[in-house]
CSV table of C-alpha atoms and ligand atoms in Angstrom, one decimal:
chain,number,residue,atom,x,y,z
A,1,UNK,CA,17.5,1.5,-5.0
A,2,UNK,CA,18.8,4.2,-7.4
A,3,UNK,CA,17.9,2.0,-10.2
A,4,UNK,CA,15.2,-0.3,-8.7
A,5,UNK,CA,13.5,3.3,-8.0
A,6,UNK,CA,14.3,3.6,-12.0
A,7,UNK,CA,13.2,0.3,-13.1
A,8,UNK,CA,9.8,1.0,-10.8
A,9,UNK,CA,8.7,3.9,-12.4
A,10,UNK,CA,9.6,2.6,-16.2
A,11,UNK,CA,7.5,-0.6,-15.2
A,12,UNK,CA,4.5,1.5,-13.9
A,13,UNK,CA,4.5,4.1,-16.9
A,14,UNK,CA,4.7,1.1,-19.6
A,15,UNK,CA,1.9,-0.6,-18.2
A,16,UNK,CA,-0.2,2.5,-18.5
A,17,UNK,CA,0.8,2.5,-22.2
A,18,UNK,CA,0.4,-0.8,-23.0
A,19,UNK,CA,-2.8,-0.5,-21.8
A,20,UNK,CA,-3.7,2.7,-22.7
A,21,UNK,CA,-2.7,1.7,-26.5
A,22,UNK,CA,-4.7,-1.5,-25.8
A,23,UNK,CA,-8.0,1.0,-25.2
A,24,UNK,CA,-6.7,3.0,-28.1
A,25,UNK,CA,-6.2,6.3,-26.7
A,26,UNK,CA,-4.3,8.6,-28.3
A,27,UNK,CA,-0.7,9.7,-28.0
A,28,UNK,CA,-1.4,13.0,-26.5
A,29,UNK,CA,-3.8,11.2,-23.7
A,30,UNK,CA,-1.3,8.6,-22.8
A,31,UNK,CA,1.0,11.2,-22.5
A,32,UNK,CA,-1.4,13.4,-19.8
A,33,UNK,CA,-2.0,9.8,-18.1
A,34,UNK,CA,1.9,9.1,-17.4
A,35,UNK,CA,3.5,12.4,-16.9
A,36,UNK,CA,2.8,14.3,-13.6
A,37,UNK,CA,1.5,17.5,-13.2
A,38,UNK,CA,3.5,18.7,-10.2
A,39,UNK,CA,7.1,17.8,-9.6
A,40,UNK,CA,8.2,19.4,-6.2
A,41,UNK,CA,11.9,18.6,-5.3
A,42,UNK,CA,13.4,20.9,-2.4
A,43,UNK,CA,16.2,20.3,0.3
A,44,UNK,CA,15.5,21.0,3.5
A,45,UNK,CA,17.8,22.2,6.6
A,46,UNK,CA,16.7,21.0,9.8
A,47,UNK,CA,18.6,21.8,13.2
A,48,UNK,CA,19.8,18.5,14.6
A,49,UNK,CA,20.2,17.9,18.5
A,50,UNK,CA,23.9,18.6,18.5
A,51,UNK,CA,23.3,22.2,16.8
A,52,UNK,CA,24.3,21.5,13.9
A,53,UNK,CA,22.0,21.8,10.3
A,54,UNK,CA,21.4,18.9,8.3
A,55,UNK,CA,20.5,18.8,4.4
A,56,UNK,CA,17.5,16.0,3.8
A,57,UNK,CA,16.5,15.9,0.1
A,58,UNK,CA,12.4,15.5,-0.6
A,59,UNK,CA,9.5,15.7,-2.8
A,60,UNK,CA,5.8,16.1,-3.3
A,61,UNK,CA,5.1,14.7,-6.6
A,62,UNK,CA,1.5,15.4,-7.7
A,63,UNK,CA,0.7,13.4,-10.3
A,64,UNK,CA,-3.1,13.3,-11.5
A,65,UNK,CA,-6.1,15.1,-10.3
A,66,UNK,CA,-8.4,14.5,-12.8
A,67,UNK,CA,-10.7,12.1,-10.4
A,68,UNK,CA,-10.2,15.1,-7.3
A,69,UNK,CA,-7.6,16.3,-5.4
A,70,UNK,CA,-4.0,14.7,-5.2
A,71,UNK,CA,-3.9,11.4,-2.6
A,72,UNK,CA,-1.0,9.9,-0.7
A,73,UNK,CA,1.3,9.1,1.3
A,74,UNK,CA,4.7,10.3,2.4
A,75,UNK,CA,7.2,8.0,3.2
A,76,UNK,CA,10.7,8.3,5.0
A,77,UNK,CA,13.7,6.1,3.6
A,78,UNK,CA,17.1,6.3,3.1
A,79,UNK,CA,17.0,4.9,-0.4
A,80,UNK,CA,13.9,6.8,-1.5
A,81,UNK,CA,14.7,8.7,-5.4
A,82,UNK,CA,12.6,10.7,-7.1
A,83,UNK,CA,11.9,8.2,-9.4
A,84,UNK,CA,10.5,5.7,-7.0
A,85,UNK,CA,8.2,8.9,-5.3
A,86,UNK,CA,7.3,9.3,-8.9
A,87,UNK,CA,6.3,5.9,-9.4
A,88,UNK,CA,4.5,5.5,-6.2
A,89,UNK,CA,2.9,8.9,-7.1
A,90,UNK,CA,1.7,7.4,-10.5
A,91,UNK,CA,0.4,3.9,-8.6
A,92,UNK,CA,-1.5,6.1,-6.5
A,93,UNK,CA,-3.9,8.1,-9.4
A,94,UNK,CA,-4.4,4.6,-10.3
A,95,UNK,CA,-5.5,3.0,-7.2
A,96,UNK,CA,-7.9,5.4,-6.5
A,97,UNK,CA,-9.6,5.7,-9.4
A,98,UNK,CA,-9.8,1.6,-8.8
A,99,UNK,CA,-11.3,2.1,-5.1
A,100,UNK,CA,-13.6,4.4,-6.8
A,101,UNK,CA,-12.5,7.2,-5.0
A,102,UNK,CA,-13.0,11.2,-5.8
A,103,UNK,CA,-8.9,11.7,-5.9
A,104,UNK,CA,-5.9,11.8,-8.1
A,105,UNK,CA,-2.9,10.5,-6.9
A,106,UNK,CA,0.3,11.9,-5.2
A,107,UNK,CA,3.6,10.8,-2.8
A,108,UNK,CA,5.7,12.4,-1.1
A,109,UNK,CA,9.1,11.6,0.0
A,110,UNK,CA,12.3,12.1,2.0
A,111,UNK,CA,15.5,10.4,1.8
A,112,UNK,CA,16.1,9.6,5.9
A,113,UNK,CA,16.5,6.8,8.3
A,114,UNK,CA,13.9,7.3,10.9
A,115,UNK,CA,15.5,4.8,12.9
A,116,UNK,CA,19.0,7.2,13.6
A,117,UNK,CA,17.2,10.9,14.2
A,118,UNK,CA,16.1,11.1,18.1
A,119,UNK,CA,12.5,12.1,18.1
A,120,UNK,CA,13.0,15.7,18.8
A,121,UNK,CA,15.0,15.5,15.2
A,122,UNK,CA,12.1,13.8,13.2
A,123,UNK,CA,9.8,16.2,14.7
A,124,UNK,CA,11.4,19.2,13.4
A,125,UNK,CA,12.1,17.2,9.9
A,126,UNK,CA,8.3,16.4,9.7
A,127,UNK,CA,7.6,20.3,10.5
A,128,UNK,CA,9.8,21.4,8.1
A,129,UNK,CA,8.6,19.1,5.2
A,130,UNK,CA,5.2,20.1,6.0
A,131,UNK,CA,6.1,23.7,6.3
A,132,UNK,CA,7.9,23.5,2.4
A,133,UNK,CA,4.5,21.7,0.7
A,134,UNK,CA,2.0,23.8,2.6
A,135,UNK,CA,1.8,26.2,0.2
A,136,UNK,CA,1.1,23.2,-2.4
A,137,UNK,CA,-1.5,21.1,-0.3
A,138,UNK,CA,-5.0,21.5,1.4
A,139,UNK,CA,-8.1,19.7,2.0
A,140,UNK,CA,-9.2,20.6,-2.0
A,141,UNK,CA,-5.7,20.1,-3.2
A,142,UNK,CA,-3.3,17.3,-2.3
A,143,UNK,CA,-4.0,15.5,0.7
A,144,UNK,CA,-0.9,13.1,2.1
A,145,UNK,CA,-1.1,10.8,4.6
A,146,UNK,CA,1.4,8.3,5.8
A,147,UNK,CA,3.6,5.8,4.2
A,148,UNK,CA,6.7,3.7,4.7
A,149,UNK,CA,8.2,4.6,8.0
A,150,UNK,CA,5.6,7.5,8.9
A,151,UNK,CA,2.9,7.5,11.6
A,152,UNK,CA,-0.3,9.3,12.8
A,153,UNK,CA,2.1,11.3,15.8
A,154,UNK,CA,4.1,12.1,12.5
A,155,UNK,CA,0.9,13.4,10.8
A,156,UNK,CA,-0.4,15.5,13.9
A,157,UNK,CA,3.2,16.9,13.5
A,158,UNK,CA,2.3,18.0,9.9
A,159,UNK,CA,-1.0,19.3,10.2
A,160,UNK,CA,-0.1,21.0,13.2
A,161,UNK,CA,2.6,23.0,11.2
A,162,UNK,CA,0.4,23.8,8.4
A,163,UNK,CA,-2.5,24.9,10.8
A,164,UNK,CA,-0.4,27.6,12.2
A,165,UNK,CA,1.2,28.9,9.0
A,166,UNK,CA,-2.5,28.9,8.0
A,167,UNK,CA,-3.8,30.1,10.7
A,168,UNK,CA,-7.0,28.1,11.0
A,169,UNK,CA,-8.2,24.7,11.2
A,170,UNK,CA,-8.1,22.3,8.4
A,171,UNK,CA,-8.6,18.8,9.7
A,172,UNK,CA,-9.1,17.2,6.0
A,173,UNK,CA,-5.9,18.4,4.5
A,174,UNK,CA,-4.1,15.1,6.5
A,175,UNK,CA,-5.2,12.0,6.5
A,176,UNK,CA,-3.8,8.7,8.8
A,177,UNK,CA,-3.6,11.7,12.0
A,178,UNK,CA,-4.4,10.7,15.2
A,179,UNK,CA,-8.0,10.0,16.5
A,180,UNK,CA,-7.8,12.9,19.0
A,181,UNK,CA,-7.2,15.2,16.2
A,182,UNK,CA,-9.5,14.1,13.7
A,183,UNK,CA,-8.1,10.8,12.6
A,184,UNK,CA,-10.7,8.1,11.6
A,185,UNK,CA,-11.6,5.2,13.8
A,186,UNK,CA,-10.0,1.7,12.3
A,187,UNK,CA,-7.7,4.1,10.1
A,188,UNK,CA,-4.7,2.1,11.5
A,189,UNK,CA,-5.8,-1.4,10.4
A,190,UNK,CA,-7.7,-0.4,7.9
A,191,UNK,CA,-4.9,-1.5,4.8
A,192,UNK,CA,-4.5,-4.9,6.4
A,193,UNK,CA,-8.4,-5.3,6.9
A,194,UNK,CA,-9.0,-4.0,3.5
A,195,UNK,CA,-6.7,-7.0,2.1
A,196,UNK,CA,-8.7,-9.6,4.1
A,197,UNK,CA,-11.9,-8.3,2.6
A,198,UNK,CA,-10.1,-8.7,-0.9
A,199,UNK,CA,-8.8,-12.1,-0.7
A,200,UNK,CA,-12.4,-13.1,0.9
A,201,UNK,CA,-14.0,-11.9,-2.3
A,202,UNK,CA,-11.0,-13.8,-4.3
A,203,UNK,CA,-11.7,-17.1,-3.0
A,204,UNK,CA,-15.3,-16.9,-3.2
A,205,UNK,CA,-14.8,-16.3,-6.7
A,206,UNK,CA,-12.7,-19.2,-7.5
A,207,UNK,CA,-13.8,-21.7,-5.2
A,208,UNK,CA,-14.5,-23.8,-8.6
A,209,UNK,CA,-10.9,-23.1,-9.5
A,210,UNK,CA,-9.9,-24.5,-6.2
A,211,UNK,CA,-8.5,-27.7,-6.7
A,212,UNK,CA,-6.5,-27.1,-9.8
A,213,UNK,CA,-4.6,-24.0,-8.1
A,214,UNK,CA,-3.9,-26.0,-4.5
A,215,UNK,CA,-3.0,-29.5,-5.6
A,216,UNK,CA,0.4,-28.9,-5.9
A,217,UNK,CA,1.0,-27.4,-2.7
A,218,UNK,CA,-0.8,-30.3,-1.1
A,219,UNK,CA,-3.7,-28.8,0.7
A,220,UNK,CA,-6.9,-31.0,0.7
A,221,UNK,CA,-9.3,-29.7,-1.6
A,222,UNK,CA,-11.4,-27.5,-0.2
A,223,UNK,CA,-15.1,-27.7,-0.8
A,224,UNK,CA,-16.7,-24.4,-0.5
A,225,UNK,CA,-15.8,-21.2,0.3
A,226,UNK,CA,-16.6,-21.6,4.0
A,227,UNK,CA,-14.1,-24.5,3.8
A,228,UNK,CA,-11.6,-21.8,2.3
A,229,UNK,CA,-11.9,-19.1,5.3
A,230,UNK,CA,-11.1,-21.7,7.8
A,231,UNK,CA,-7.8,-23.4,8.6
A,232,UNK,CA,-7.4,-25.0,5.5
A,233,UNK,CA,-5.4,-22.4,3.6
A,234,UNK,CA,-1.8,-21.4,4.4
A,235,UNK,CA,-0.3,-18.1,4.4
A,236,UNK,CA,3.2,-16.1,5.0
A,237,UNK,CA,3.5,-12.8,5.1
A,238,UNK,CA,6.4,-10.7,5.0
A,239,UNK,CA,6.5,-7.6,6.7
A,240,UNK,CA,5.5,-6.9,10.1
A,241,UNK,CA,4.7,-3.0,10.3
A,242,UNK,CA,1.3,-1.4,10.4
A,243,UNK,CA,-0.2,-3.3,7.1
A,244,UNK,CA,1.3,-6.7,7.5
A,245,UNK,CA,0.8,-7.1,11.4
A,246,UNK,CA,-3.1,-6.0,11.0
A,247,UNK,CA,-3.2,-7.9,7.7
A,248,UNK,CA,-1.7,-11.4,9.7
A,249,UNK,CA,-3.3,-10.4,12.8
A,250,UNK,CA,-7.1,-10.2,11.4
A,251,UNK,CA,-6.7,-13.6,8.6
A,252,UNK,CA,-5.1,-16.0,11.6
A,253,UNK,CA,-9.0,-14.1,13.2
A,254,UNK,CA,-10.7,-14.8,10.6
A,255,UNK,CA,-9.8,-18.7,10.6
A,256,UNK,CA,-6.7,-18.8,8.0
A,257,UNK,CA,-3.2,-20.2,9.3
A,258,UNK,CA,-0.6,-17.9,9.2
A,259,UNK,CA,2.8,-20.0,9.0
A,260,UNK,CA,5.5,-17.2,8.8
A,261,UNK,CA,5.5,-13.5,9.1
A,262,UNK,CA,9.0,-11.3,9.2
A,263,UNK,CA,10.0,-8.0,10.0
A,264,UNK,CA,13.2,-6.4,8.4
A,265,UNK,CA,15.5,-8.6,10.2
A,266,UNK,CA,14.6,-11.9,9.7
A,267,UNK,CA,11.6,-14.5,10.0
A,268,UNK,CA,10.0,-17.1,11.7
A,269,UNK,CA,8.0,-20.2,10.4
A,270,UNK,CA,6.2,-22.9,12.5
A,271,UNK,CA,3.7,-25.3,10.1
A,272,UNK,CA,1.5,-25.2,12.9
A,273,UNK,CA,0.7,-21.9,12.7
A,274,UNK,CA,1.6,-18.4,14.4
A,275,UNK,CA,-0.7,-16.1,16.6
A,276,UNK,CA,0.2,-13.0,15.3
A,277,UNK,CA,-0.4,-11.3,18.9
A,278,UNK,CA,1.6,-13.2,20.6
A,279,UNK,CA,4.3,-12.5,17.9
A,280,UNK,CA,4.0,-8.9,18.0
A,281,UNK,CA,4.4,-9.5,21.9
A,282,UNK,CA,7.8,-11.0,21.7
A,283,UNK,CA,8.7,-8.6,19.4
A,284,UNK,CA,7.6,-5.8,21.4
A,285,UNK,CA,10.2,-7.0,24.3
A,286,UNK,CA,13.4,-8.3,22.0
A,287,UNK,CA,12.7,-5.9,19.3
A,288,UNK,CA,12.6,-8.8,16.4
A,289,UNK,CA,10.6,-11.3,15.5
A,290,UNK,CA,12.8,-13.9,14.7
A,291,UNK,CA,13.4,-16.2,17.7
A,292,UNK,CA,9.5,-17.0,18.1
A,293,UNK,CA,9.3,-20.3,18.6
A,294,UNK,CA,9.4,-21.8,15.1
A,295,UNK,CA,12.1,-22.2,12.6
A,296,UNK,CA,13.9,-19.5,11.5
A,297,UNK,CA,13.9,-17.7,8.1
A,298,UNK,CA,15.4,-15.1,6.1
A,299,UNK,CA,13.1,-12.7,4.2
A,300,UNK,CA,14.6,-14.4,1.3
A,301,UNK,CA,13.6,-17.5,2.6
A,302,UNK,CA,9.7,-16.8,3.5
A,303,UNK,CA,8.7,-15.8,0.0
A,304,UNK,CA,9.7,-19.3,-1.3
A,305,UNK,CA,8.1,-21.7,1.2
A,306,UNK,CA,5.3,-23.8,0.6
A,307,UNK,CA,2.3,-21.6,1.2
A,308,UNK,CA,-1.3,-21.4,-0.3
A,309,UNK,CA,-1.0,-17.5,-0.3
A,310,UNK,CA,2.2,-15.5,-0.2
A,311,UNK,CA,1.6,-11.4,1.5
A,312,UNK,CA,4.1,-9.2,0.4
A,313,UNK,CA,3.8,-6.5,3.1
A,314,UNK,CA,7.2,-4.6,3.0
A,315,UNK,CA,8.7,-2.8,0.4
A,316,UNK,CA,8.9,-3.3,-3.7
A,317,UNK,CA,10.8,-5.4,-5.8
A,318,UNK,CA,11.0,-8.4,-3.5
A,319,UNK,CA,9.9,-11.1,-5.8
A,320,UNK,CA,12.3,-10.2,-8.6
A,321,UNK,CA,13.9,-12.8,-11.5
A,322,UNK,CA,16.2,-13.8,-9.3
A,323,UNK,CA,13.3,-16.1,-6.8
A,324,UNK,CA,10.3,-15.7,-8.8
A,325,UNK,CA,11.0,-19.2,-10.2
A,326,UNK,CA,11.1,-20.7,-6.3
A,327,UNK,CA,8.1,-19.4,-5.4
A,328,UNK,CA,5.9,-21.9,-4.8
A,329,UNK,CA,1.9,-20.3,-3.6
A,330,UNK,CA,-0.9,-20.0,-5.4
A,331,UNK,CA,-2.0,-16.6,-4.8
A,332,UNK,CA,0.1,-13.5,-4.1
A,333,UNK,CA,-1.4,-10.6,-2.6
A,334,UNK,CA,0.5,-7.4,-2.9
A,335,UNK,CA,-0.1,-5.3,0.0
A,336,UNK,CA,3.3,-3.5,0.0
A,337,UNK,CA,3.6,-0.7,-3.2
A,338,UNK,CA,5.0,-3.0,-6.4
A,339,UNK,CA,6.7,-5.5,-4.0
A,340,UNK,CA,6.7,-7.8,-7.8
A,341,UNK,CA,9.1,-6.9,-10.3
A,342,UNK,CA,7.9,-6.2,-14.1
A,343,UNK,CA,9.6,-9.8,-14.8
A,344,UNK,CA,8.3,-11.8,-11.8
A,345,UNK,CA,5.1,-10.7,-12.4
A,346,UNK,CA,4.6,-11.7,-16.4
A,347,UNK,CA,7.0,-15.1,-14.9
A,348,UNK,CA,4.3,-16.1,-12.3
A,349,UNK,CA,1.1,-15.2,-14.1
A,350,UNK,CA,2.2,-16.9,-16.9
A,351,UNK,CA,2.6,-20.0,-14.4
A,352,UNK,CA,-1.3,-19.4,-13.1
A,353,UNK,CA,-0.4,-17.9,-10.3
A,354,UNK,CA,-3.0,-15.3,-9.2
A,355,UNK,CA,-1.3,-12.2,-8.2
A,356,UNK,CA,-4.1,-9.7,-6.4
A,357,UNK,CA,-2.4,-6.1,-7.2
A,358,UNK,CA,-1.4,-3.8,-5.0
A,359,UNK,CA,-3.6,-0.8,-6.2
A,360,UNK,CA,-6.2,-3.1,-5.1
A,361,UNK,CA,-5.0,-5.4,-2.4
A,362,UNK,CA,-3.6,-2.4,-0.5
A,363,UNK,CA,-6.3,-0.1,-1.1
A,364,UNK,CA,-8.1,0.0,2.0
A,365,UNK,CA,-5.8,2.3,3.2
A,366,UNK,CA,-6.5,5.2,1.0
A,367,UNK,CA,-10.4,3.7,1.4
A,368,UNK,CA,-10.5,4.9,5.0
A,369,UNK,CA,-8.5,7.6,4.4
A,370,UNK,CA,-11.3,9.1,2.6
A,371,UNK,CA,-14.0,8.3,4.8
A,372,UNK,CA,-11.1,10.3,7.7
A,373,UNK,CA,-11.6,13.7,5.1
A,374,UNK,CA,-15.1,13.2,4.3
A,375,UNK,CA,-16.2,13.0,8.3
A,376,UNK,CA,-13.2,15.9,8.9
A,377,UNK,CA,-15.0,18.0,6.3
A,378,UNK,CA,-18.3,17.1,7.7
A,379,UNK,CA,-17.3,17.4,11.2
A,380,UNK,CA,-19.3,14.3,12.0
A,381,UNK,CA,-17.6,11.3,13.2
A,382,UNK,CA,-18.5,7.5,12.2
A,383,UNK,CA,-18.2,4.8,15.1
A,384,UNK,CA,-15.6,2.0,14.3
A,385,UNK,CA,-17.9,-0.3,13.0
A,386,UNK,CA,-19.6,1.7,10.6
A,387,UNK,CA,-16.2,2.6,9.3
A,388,UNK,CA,-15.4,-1.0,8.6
A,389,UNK,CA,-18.5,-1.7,7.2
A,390,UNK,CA,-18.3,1.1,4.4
A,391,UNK,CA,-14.2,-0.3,4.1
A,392,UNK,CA,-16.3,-3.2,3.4
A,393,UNK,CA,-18.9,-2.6,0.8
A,394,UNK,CA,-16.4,0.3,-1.1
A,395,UNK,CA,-13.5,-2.5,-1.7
A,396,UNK,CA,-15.6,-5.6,-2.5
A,397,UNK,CA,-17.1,-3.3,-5.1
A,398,UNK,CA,-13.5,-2.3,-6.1
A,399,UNK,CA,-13.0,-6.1,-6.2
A,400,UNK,CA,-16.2,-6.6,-7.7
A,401,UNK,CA,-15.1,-4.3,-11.1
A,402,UNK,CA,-12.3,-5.3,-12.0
A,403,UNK,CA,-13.1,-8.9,-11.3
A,404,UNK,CA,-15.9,-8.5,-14.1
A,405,UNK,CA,-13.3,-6.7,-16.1
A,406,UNK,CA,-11.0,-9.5,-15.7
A,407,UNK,CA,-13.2,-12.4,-16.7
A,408,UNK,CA,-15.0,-9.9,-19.3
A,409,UNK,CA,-11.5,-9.6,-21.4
A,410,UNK,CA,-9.6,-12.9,-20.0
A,411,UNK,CA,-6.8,-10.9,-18.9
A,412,UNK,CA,-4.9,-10.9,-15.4
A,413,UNK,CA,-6.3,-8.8,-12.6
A,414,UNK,CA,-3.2,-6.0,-12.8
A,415,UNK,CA,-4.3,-5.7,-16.6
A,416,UNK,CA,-8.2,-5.2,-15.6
A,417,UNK,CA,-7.2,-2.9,-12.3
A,418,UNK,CA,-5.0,-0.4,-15.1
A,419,UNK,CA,-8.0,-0.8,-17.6
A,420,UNK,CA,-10.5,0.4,-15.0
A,421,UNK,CA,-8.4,2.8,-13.5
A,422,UNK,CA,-7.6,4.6,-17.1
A,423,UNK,CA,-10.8,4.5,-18.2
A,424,UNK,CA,-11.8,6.3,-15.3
A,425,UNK,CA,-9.3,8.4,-15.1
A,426,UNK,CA,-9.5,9.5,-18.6
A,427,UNK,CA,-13.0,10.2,-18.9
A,428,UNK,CA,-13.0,12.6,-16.6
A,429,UNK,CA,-9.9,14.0,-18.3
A,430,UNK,CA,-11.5,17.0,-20.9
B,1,LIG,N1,0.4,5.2,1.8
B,1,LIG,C1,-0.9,4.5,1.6
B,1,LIG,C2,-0.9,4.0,0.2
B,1,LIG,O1,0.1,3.8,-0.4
B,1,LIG,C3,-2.1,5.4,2.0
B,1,LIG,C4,-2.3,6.6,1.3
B,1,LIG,C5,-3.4,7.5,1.8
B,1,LIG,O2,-4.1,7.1,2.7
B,1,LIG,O3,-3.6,8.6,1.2
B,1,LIG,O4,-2.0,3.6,-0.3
């Protein structure tokens, strides 16, 4: 991960250049584009059950706030770097000026597996974490959220902390909390639902293209668009946490046929399609997913089967040079952070394969996140369905820019999303 966290941040920052230089901005602009503002690297000792103290390493990095106040996430892993935070940091200034959202971009980080601290542990790590960027954050500042491996209890954790070293309420400094302490109705689904509405818009727009892209896969040629929301099309997505369940769980609703999903320990694929429910059932009782009835498959194995639309909803650098060349779907929706590799990406594009990016695929997450601190700063809460609705309208028009952008310049919809995103980001740069 050391170097994949390396490879991930050089990938991110030459894309802004290229671009950038592409737009002909100067040197001295690219440079406030790419580096971040705020680098905050600490250590923190935490009191483990047996007594003992425990070093975990973590950062804030704050990377842009020309749009509005640092957004993101803070993710726990035990291969996190700064680098990847970094990089993650620098996708997030970018996918908020693509949802059209008033915010910069920021991560945060801590090198841990979740999975081996007893939940008294992470509680005191999450409090001492939020107790070490408090002084950095606030509702007009930086305002994280959750990531890889953290959760809305996790978040009511953090806010808690920095309420009472701040000694009053503050509701819009975290985002992703908990409805009963000011979290946002459909916050939880709202990355997976946010996808759906993407990939809805997506086929719409190239129903025309239709044929060409699903011949070889063998899927009858769907007529119109209605044709392409029902059963016809094919999809596998790998990852079952919060993103890739809702994302499986509302298509197979919405009348697609999911025909694998996998968690970190394996797969399962039936050709007659999975009920994502009844997945997430079994896997509630044996703890995996593999062993549904189906065939199965290795996460290695799921990105390479013969799908209309591959879902990348685990963690980066998954299709790499070393299987980009097996893959065999159409479309590829990125809703885990850069699960493509710089190489797999120019490989498959080049091929005509039509890779939705993450800072737009994923970005009803951050989309709700923001309607969570606008109603906590108002103090006036929206019902479910009016949430989903404004998810709705906000990231079709995402969709709908860089779309435009894309056919404008004939370039890939990566290219248009950084083209968007910089010229956004820049102009309110003085
Ligand atoms: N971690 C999510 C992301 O990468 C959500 C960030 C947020 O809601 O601020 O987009």
């Amino acid at each position: 991960m050391d170097s994949q966290g390396k490879k991930m941040l050089e990938s991110a920052q030459a894309l802004i250049r290229k671009t950038a230089e592409k737009m002909k901005l100067d040197d001295e602009m690219i440079k406030r584009v790419i580096e971040p503002e705020f680098a905050h690297e600490f250590a923190l000792a935490v009191t483990m059950d047996n007594g003992k103290r425990k070093v975990f390493k973590g950062w804030r990095i704050q990377h842009n706030s020309a749009l509005g106040p640092y957004k993101g996430g803070i993710r726990f892993h035990p291969e996190t770097v700064r680098e990847e935070v970094q990089a993650l940091a620098t996708l997030m200034s970018i996918k908020c000026a693509v949802a059209g959202l008033p915010y910069g971009g920021g991560k945060g980080g801590i090198v841990v597996d979740p999975k081996k601290l007893s939940k008294t542990e992470l509680e005191r790590l999450s409090r001492a974490f939020a107790a070490r960027i408090t002084h950095v954050i606030g509702e007009d500042i930086d305002v994280p959220a959750p990531d890889v491996n953290t959760t809305p209890e996790i978040m009511s954790w953090m806010i808690d902390e920095y309420q009472k070293i701040k000694g009053y309420k503050s509701p819009a400094t975290f985002t992703g909390k908990p409805v009963s302490m000011g979290g946002s109705l459909g916050r939880t689904e709202a990355t997976g639902r946010g996808g759906l509405f993407v990939l809805q818009a997506l086929l719409e727009k190239i129903e025309d293209l239709m044929p060409k892209f699903f011949d070889t896969v063998g899927t009858p040629n769907p007529k119109s668009a209605k044709n392409l929301t029902s059963s016809s099309l094919t999809i596998a997505v790998q990852g079952f946490g919060n993103v890739g369940y809702f994302f499986a769980k509302l298509a197979h609703e919405a009348g697609f046929k999911i025909i694998a999903v996998s968690d970190s320990r394996g797969g399962v694929y039936n050709k007659d399609g999975l009920d994502p429910v009844e997945v997430m059932t079994f896997k509630k009782k044996k703890g995996v997913v593999s062993g549904f009835s189906g065939k199965r498959v290795t996460n290695e194995e799921l990105l390479t089967l013969p799908v209309d639309i591959l879902v990348p909803a685990a963690l980066e650098n998954v299709v790499n040079e070393k299987n980009a060349s097996k893959i065999k779907a159409k479309i590829i929706l990125e809703m885990a952070n850069g699960p493509l590799t710089e190489e797999a990406y120019l490989s498959l594009s080049k091929k005509g394969v039509v890779i939705v990016p993450d800072v737009l695929a994923n970005s009803g997450g951050v989309t709700v996140s923001y309607l969570e601190w606008v109603q906590g700063k108002a103090g006036f809460w929206w019902s479910e369905s009016e949430v989903n609705q404004k998810l709705e309208t906000m990231i079709t028009r995402a969709f709908e820019a860089i779309w435009d952008k894309s056919v404008e310049k004939k370039m890939p919809l990566k290219q248009a999303a950084f083209e968007v995103a910089i010229g956004r980001i820049t102009s309110a740069m003085v």
